[in-house]
Coordinates of C-alpha atoms in Angstrom, one line a residue:
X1 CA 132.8 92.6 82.2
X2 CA 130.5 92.1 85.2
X3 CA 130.3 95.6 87.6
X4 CA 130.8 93.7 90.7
X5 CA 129.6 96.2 94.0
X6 CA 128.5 95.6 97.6
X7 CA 125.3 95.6 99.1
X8 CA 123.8 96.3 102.5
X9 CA 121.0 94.1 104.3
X10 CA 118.0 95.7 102.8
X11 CA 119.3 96.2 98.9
X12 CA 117.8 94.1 96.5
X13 CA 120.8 92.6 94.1
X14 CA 120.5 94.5 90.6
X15 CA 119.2 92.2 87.9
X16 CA 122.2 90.8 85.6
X17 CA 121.8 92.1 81.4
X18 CA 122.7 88.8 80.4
X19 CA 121.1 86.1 81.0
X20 CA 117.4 88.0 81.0
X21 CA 115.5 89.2 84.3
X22 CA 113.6 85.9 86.5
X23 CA 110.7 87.0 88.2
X24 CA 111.2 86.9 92.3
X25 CA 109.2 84.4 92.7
X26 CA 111.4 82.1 90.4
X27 CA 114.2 82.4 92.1
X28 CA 116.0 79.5 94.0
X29 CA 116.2 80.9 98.1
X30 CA 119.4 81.6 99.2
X31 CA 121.0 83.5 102.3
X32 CA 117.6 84.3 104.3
X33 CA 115.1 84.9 101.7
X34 CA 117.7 86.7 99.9
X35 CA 117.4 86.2 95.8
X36 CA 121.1 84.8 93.8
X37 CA 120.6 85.0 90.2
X38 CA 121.3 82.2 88.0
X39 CA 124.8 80.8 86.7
X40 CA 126.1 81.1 83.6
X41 CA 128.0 77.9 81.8
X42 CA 129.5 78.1 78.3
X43 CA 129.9 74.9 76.2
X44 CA 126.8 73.0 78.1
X45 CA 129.4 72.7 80.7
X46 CA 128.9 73.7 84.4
X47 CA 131.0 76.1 85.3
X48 CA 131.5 78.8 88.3
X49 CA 128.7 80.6 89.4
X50 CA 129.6 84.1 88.8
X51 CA 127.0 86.5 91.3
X52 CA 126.1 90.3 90.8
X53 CA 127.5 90.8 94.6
X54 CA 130.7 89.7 95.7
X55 CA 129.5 89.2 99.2
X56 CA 126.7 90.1 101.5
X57 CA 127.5 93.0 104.2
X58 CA 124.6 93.5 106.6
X59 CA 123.9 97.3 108.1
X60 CA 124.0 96.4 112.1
X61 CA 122.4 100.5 112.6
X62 CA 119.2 100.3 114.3
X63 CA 119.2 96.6 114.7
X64 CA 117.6 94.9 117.5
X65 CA 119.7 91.9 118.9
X66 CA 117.3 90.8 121.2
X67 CA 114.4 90.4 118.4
X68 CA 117.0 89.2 116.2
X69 CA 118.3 86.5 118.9
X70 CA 114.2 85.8 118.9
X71 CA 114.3 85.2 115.4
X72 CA 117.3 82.6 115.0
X73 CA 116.1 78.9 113.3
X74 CA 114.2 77.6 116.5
X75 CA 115.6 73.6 115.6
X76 CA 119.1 74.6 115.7
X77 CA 122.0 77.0 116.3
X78 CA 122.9 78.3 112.8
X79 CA 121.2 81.3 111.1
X80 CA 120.3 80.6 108.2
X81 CA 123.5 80.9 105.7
X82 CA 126.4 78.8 104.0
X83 CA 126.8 75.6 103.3
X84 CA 124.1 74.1 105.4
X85 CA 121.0 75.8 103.7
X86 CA 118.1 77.4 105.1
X87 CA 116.8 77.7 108.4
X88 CA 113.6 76.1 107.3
X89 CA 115.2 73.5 105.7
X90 CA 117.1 72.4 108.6
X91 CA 114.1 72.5 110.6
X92 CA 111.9 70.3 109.1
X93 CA 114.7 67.6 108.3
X94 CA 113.0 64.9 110.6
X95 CA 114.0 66.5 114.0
X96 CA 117.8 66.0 114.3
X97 CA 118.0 69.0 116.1
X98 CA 116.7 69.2 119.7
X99 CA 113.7 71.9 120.3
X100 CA 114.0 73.6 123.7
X101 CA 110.9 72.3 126.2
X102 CA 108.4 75.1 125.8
X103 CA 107.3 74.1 129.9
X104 CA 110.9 74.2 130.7
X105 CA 110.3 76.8 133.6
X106 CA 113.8 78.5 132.8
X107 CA 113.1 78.9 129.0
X108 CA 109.4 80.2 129.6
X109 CA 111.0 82.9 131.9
X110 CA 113.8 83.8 129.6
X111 CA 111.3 83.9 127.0
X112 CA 108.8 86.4 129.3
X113 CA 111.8 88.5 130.7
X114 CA 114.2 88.8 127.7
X115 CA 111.5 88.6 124.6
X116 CA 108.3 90.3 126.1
X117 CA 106.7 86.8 125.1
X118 CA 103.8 85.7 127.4
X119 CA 105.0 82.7 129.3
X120 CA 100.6 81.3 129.4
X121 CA 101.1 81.2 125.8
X122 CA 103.6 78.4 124.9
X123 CA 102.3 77.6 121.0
X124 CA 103.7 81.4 119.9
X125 CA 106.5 80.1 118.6
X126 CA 107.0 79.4 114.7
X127 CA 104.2 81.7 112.1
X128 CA 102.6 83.4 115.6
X129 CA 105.6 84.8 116.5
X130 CA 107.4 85.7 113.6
X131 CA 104.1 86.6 111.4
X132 CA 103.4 90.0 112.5
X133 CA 104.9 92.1 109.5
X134 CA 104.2 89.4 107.0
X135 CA 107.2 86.8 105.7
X136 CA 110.7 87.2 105.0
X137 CA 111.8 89.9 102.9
X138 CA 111.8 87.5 99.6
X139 CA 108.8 85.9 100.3
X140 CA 109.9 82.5 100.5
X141 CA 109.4 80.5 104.1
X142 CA 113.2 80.6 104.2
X143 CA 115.3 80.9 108.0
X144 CA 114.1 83.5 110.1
X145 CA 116.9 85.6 110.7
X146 CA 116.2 88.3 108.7
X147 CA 112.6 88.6 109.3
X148 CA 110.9 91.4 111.3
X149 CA 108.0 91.7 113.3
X150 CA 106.3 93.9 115.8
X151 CA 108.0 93.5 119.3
X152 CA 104.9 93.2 121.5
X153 CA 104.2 94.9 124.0
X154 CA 104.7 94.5 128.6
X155 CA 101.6 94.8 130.0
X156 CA 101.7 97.7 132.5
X157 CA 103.8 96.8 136.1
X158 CA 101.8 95.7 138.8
X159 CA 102.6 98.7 140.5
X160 CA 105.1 101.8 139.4
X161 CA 107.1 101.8 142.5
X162 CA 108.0 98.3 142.1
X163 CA 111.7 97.3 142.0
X164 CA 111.4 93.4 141.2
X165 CA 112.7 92.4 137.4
X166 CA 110.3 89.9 137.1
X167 CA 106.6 91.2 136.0
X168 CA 103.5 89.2 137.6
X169 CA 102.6 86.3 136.0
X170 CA 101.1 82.9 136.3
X171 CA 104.3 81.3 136.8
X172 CA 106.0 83.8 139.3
X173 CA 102.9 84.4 141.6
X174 CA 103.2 87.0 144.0
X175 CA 103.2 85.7 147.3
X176 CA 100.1 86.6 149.5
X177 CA 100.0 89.0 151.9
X178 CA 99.5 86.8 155.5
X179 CA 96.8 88.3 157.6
X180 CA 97.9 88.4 161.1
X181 CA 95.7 86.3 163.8
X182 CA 95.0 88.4 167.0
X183 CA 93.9 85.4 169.8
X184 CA 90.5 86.6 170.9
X185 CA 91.2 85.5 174.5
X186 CA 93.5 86.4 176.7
X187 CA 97.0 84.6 177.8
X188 CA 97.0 85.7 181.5
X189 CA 94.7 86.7 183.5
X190 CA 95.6 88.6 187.3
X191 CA 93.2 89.3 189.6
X192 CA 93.2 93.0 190.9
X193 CA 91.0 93.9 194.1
X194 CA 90.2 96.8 195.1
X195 CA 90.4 98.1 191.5
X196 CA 88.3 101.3 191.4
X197 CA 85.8 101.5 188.9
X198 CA 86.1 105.1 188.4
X199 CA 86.5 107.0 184.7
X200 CA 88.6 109.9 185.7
X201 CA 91.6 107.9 187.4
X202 CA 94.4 106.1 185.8
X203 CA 95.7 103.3 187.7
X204 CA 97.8 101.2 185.6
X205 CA 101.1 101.6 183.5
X206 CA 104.2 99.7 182.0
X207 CA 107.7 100.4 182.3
X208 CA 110.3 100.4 180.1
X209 CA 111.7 98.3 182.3
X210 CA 108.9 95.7 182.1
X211 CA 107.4 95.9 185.1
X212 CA 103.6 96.9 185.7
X213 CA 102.2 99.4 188.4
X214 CA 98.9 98.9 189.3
X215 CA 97.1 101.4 192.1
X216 CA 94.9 99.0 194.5
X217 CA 93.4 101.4 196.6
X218 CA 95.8 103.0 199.1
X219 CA 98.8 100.6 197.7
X220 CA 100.7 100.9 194.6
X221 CA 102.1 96.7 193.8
X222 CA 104.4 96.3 190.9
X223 CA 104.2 93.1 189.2
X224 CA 107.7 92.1 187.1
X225 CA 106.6 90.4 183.6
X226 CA 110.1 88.6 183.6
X227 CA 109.8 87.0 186.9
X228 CA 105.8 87.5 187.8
X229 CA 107.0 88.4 190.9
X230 CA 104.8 91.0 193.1
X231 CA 105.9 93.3 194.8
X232 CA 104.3 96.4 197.4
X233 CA 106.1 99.6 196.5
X234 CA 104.0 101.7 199.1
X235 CA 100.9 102.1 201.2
X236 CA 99.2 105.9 201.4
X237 CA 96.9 104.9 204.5
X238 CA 94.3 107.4 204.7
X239 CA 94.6 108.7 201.1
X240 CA 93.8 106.9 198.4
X241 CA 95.9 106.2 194.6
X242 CA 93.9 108.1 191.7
X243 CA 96.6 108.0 189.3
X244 CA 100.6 106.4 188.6
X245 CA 102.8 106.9 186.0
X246 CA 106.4 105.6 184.7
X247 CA 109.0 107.9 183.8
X248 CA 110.2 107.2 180.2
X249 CA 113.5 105.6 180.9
X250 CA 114.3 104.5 184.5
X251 CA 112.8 103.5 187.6
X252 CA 111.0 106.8 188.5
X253 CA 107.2 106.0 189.4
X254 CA 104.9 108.9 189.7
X255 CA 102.1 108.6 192.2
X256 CA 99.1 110.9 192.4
X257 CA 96.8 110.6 195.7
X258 CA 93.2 111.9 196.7
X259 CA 94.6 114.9 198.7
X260 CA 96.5 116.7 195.6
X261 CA 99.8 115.6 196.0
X262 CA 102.6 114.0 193.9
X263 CA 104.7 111.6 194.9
X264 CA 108.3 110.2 193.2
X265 CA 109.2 106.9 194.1
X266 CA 112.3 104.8 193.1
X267 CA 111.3 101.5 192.2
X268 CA 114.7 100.1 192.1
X269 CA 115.4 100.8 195.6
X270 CA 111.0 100.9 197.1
X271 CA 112.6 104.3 198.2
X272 CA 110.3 107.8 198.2
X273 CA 112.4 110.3 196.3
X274 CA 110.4 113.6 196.9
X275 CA 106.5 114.5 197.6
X276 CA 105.2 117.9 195.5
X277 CA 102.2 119.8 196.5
X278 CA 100.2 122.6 194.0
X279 CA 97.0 121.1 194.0
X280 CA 93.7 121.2 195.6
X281 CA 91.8 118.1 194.6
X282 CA 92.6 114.7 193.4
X283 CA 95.1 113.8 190.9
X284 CA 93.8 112.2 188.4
X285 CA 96.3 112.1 185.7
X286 CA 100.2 112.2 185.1
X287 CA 102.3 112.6 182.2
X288 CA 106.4 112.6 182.2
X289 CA 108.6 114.4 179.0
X290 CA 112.2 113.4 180.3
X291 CA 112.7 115.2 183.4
X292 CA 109.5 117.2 183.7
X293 CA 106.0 116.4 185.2
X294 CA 102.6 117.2 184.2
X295 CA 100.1 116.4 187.0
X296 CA 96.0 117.3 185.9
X297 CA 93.5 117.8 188.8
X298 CA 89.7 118.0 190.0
X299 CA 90.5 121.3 191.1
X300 CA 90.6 122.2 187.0
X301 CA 94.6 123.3 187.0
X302 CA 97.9 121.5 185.3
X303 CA 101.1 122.0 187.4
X304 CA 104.2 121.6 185.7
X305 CA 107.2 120.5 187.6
X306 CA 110.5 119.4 187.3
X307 CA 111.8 117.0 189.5
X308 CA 115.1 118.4 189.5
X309 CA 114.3 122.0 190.8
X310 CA 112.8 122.4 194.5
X311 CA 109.9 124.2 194.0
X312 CA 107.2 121.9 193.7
X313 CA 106.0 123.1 190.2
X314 CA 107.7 125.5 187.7
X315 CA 104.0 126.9 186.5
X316 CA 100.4 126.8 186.7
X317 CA 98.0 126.6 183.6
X318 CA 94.6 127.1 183.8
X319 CA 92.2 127.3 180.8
X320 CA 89.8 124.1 181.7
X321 CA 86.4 124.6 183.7
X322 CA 86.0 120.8 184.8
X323 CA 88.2 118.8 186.2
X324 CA 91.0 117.8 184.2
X325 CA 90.9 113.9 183.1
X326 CA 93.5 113.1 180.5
X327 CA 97.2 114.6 179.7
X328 CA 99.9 113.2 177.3
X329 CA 103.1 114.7 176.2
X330 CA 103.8 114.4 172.2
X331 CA 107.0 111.6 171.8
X332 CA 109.0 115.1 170.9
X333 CA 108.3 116.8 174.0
X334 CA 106.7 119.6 172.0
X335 CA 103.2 120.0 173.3
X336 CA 101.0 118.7 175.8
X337 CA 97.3 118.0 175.0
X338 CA 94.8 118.3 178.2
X339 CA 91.0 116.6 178.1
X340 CA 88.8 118.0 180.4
X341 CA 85.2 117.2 182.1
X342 CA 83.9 120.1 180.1
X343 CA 84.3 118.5 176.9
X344 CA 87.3 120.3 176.0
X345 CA 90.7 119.4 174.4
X346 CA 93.7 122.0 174.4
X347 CA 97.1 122.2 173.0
X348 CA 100.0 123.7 175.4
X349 CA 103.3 124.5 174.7
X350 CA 105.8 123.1 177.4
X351 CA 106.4 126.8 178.3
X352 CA 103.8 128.9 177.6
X353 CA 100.9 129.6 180.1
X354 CA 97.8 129.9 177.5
X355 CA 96.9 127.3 174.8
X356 CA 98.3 127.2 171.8
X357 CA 94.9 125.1 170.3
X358 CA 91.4 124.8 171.7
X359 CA 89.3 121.8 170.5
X360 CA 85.5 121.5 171.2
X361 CA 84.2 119.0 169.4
X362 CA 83.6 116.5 171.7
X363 CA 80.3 116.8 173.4
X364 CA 81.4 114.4 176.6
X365 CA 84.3 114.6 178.9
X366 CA 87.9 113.8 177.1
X367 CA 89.6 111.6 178.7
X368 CA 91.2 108.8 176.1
X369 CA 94.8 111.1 174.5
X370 CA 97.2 109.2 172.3
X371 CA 99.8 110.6 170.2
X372 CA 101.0 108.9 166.7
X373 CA 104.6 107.8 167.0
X374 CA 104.8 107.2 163.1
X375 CA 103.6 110.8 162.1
X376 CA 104.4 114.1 164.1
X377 CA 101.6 116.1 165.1
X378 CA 98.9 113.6 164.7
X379 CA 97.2 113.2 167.9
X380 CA 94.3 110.8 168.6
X381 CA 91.3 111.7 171.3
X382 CA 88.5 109.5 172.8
X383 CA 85.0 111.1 174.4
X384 CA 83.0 109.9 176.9
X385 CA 79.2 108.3 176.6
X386 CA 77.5 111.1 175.5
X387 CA 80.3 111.4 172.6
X388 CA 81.6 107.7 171.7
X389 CA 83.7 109.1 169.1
X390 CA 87.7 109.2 168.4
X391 CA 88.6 111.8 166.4
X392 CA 92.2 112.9 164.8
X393 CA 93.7 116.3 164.6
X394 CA 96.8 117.5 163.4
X395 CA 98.5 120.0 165.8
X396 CA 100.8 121.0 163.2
X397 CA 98.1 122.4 160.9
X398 CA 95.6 122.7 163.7
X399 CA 93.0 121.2 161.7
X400 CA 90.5 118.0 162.7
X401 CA 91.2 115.1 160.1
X402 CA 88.7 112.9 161.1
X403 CA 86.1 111.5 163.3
X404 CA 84.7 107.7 164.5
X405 CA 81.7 106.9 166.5
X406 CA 82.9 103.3 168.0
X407 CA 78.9 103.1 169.8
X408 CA 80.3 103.6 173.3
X409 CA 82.3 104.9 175.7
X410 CA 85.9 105.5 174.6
X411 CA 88.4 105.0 178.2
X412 CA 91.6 104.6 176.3
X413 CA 93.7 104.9 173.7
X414 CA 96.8 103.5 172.7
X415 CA 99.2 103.8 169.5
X416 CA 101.0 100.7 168.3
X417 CA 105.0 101.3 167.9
X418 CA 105.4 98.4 165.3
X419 CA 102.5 99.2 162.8
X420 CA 100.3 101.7 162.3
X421 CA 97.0 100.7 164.3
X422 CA 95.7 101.8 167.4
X423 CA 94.0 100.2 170.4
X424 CA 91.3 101.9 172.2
X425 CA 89.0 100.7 174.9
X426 CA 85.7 101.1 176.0
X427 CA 83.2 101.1 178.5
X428 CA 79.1 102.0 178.4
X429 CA 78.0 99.7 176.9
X430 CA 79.9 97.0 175.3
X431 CA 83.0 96.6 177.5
X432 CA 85.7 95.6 174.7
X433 CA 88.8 96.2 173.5
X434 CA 88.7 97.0 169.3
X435 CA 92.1 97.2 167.1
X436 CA 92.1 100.1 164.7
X437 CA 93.7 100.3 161.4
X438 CA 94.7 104.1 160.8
X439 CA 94.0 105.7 158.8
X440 CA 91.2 103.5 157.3
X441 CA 90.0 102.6 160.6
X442 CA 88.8 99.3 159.7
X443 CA 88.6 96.9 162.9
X444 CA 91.8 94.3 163.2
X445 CA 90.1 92.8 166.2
X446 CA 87.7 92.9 168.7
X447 CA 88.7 91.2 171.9
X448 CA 85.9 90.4 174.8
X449 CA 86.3 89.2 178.3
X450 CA 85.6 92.4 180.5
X451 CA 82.5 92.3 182.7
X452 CA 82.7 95.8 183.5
X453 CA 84.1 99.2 182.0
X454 CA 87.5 98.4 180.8
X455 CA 88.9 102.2 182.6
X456 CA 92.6 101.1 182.3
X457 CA 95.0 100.4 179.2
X458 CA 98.8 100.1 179.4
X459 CA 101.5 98.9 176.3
X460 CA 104.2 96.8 177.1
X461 CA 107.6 97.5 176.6
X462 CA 108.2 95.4 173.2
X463 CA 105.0 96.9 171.8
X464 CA 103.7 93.1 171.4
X465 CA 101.1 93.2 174.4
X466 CA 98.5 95.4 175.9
X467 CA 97.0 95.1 179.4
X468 CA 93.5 95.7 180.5
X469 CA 91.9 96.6 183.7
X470 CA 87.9 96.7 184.3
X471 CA 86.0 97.5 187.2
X472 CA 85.4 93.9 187.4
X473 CA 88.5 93.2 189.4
X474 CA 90.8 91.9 186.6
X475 CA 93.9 92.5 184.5
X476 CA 94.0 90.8 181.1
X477 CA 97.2 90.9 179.1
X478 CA 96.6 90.3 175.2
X479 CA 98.8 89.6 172.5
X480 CA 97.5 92.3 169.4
X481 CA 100.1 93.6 168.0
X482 CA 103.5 92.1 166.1
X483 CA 106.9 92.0 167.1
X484 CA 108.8 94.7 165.9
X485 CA 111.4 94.4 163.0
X486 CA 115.4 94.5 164.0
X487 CA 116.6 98.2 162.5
X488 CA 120.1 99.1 162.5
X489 CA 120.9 102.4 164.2
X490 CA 120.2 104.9 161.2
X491 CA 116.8 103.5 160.9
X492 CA 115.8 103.6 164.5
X493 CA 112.4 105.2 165.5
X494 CA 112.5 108.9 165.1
X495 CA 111.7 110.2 168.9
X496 CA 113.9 107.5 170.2
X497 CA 116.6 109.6 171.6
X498 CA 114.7 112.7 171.7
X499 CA 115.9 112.8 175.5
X500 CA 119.5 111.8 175.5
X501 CA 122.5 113.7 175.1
X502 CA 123.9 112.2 171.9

């Protein structure tokens, strides 16, 4: 009798002793390729087919469903087996069966996404895509279930931090990056006389309340962007403004006059709070940190006050040998950087009495101070004619990162809270207004309008606008930077409540 025994997908049927071996490639095609060796029929009539193998079992260890769902008869939905015969018969029976659309847009991405095909290529279907180890494994151009090929390989990810499913291609193209469109003119323009054209004062600021101080002289006028409604706040007679300055939060104004002293108004109320002595010359420059005061003078000293205490400063720091021309306090509240007439820049801590960094780069006076709100410690400085150059340090490592010449004068500087850019102005000799991109510092913009030095730079509130003031009279408001994105609490800025409570 017959040995009947089982076989797995990739055993080759063991030839029969009776009747004699057939060659391979005389064998009739069956399941996938797959050989069945002849009947037998006694008496010259047909009789039952009696096979080597009682049934095919095929190994699924180490199979690949997704190249074997690749590999199913394309012209139908059967693989390959039983009654119906071959895939490649069934194929090529006329077209009864349907063929999917090789444009259809959902089968090409299925194809790209599931199969690693290349949706360009549409004609890899049939002998291209199943050809790559040769035929099936009997040789014949039987089904293709059981053939194998070479899975081909993704081209590399656009980039590896990418999180999108779907690889680049020509039929997903990846949308383009809009570039923003800074109007080169700007959308108000307020006349300002008696604006002094003088590089060592600082007579404008914004509020976080949205209104804009501007000194005029011997008055301070406060002009509301929500109702455009002016307003005097006070009138110095004999002295003269050299600097104001907004508190952070609130409706504290700072004032600075000709004759050394500090003023605190309320806005709110046009009310004068308190009046602080401690200097010997003009006041050219303010800066708040929540409840303390940083006043810089011609007499070469920074006073630090606190409002709330009743002496009128708390300490005296000396280190400059020119009148001091620029101070900033870091969004933190950690240091205090001080320009000076004699080219210097220095690093304070908010209670020490020495400095904790001395810059000396700059070969003109250092007036233009700007600290980074997206990265701590990263301070931005402009010099004067002789320099023209804005240069970066980091405080933390107190090193110098780099250095610009923008071909003149650098007035002010001013970080953008929505992206990372930076505004600076300028005066000798071009009189513009230039939008940096850090840390590339490729120009965004340049805007022009100024007839004069533009001495005086203020943000708004919303981080959208910045103001100018020249020497020609004139306060231009420009729309540079965009709006900023809604965040949810645990994603707000990281200084943002560096001076509340909770």
């Amino acid at each position: 009798p017959t040995v009947r025994f089982l076989q797995n997908a990739h055993a080759r049927p063991l030839p029969s002793m009776e009747p004699p071996y057939t060659p391979p490639s005389a064998r009739s095609s069956g399941w996938g390729g797959f050989s069945t060796p002849p009947s037998r029929s006694s008496g010259g009539s047909s009789s039952k087919a009696d096979y080597t193998g009682d049934r095919f079992i095929p190994t699924r260890r180490g199979v690949n469903l997704a190249e074997q769902f690749a590999l199913l008869p394309e012209g139908g939905s059967g693989g390959g087996g039983g009654s119906g015969g071959s895939g490649a018969e069934r194929s090529g029976d006329g077209g009864a069966a349907t063929t999917p659309r090789d444009d259809d847009p959902y089968n090409m991405l299925l194809r790209n996404e599931l199969l690693g095909d290349n949706v360009a290529v549409t004609s890899r279907r049939g002998s291209g895509r199943h050809g790559a180890r040769g035929g099936s494994a009997g040789g014949g151009s039987g089904g293709s279930l059981f053939q194998y090929r070479v899975s081909p390989a993704r081209d590399a990810p656009a980039s590896p931090f990418s999180l999108s499913p779907v690889e680049a291609d020509p039929m997903l193209p990846a949308a383009r990056r809009t570039q923003r469109k800074i109007p080169s003119v700007p959308y108000k323009v307020l006349d300002a006389p008696a604006l002094q054209d003088d590089f060592y004062l600082h007579l404008v600021d914004w509020s976080s309340t949205n209104v804009l101080a501007v000194g005029l002289g011997a008055c301070v006028y406060l002009w509301s962007a929500c109702t455009s409604k002016v307003t005097k706040l006070c009138d110095l007679g004999q002295e003269t403004v050299t600097s104001v300055c907004w508190a952070q939060r609130g409706t504290h104004l700072a004032v600075g006059t000709s004759v050394g002293e500090v003023q605190v108004w309320d806005a709110a109320k046009a009310s004068l709070l308190r009046t602080m002595g401690g200097h010997l010359g003009r006041v050219g420059t303010l800066s708040w940190s929540g409840p303390s005061l940083s006043s810089g003078s011609r007499d070469r000293t920074i006073c630090m006050r606190d409002v709330r205490s009743a002496p009128p400063f708390t300490s005296q720091l000396v280190g400059h040998k020119q009148e001091v021309c620029g101070l900033r306090w870091a969004h933190d509240g950690s240091q205090l950087a001080s320009g000076g007439n004699d080219n210097k820049l220095f690093i304070w801590s908010p209670h020490g009495t020495s400095p904790l960094l001395r810059f000396s780069d700059h070969t003109a006076a250092v007036k233009a101070l700007a600290w980074s709100p997206h990265q701590n410690g990263l301070l931005a400085s402009g010099g004067g004619t002789a320099d023209r150059c804005i240069r970066f340090w980091n405080t933390q490592t107190a090193t110098a990162l780099s250095a610009l010449d923008t071909g003149s004068q650098v007035c002010n500087l001013c970080w953008s809270c929505t992206v990372n850019e930076l505004v600076s102005s300028h005066g000798y000799s071009q009189n513009q207004i230039v939008v940096w991109r850090y840390s590339s510092m490729a120009k965004v913009a340049t805007l022009s309008g100024h007839t004069m030095r533009v001495l005086y730079l203020a943000l708004s509130p919303d981080g959208q606008t910045v103001v100018s003031g020249a020497g020609d009279e004139t306060l231009r408001f420009w729309n540079v930077f965009p709006q900023a994105r809604r965040t949810t609490g645990d994603e707000a800025a990281p200084f943002s409540r560096a001076y509340t409570v909770r």
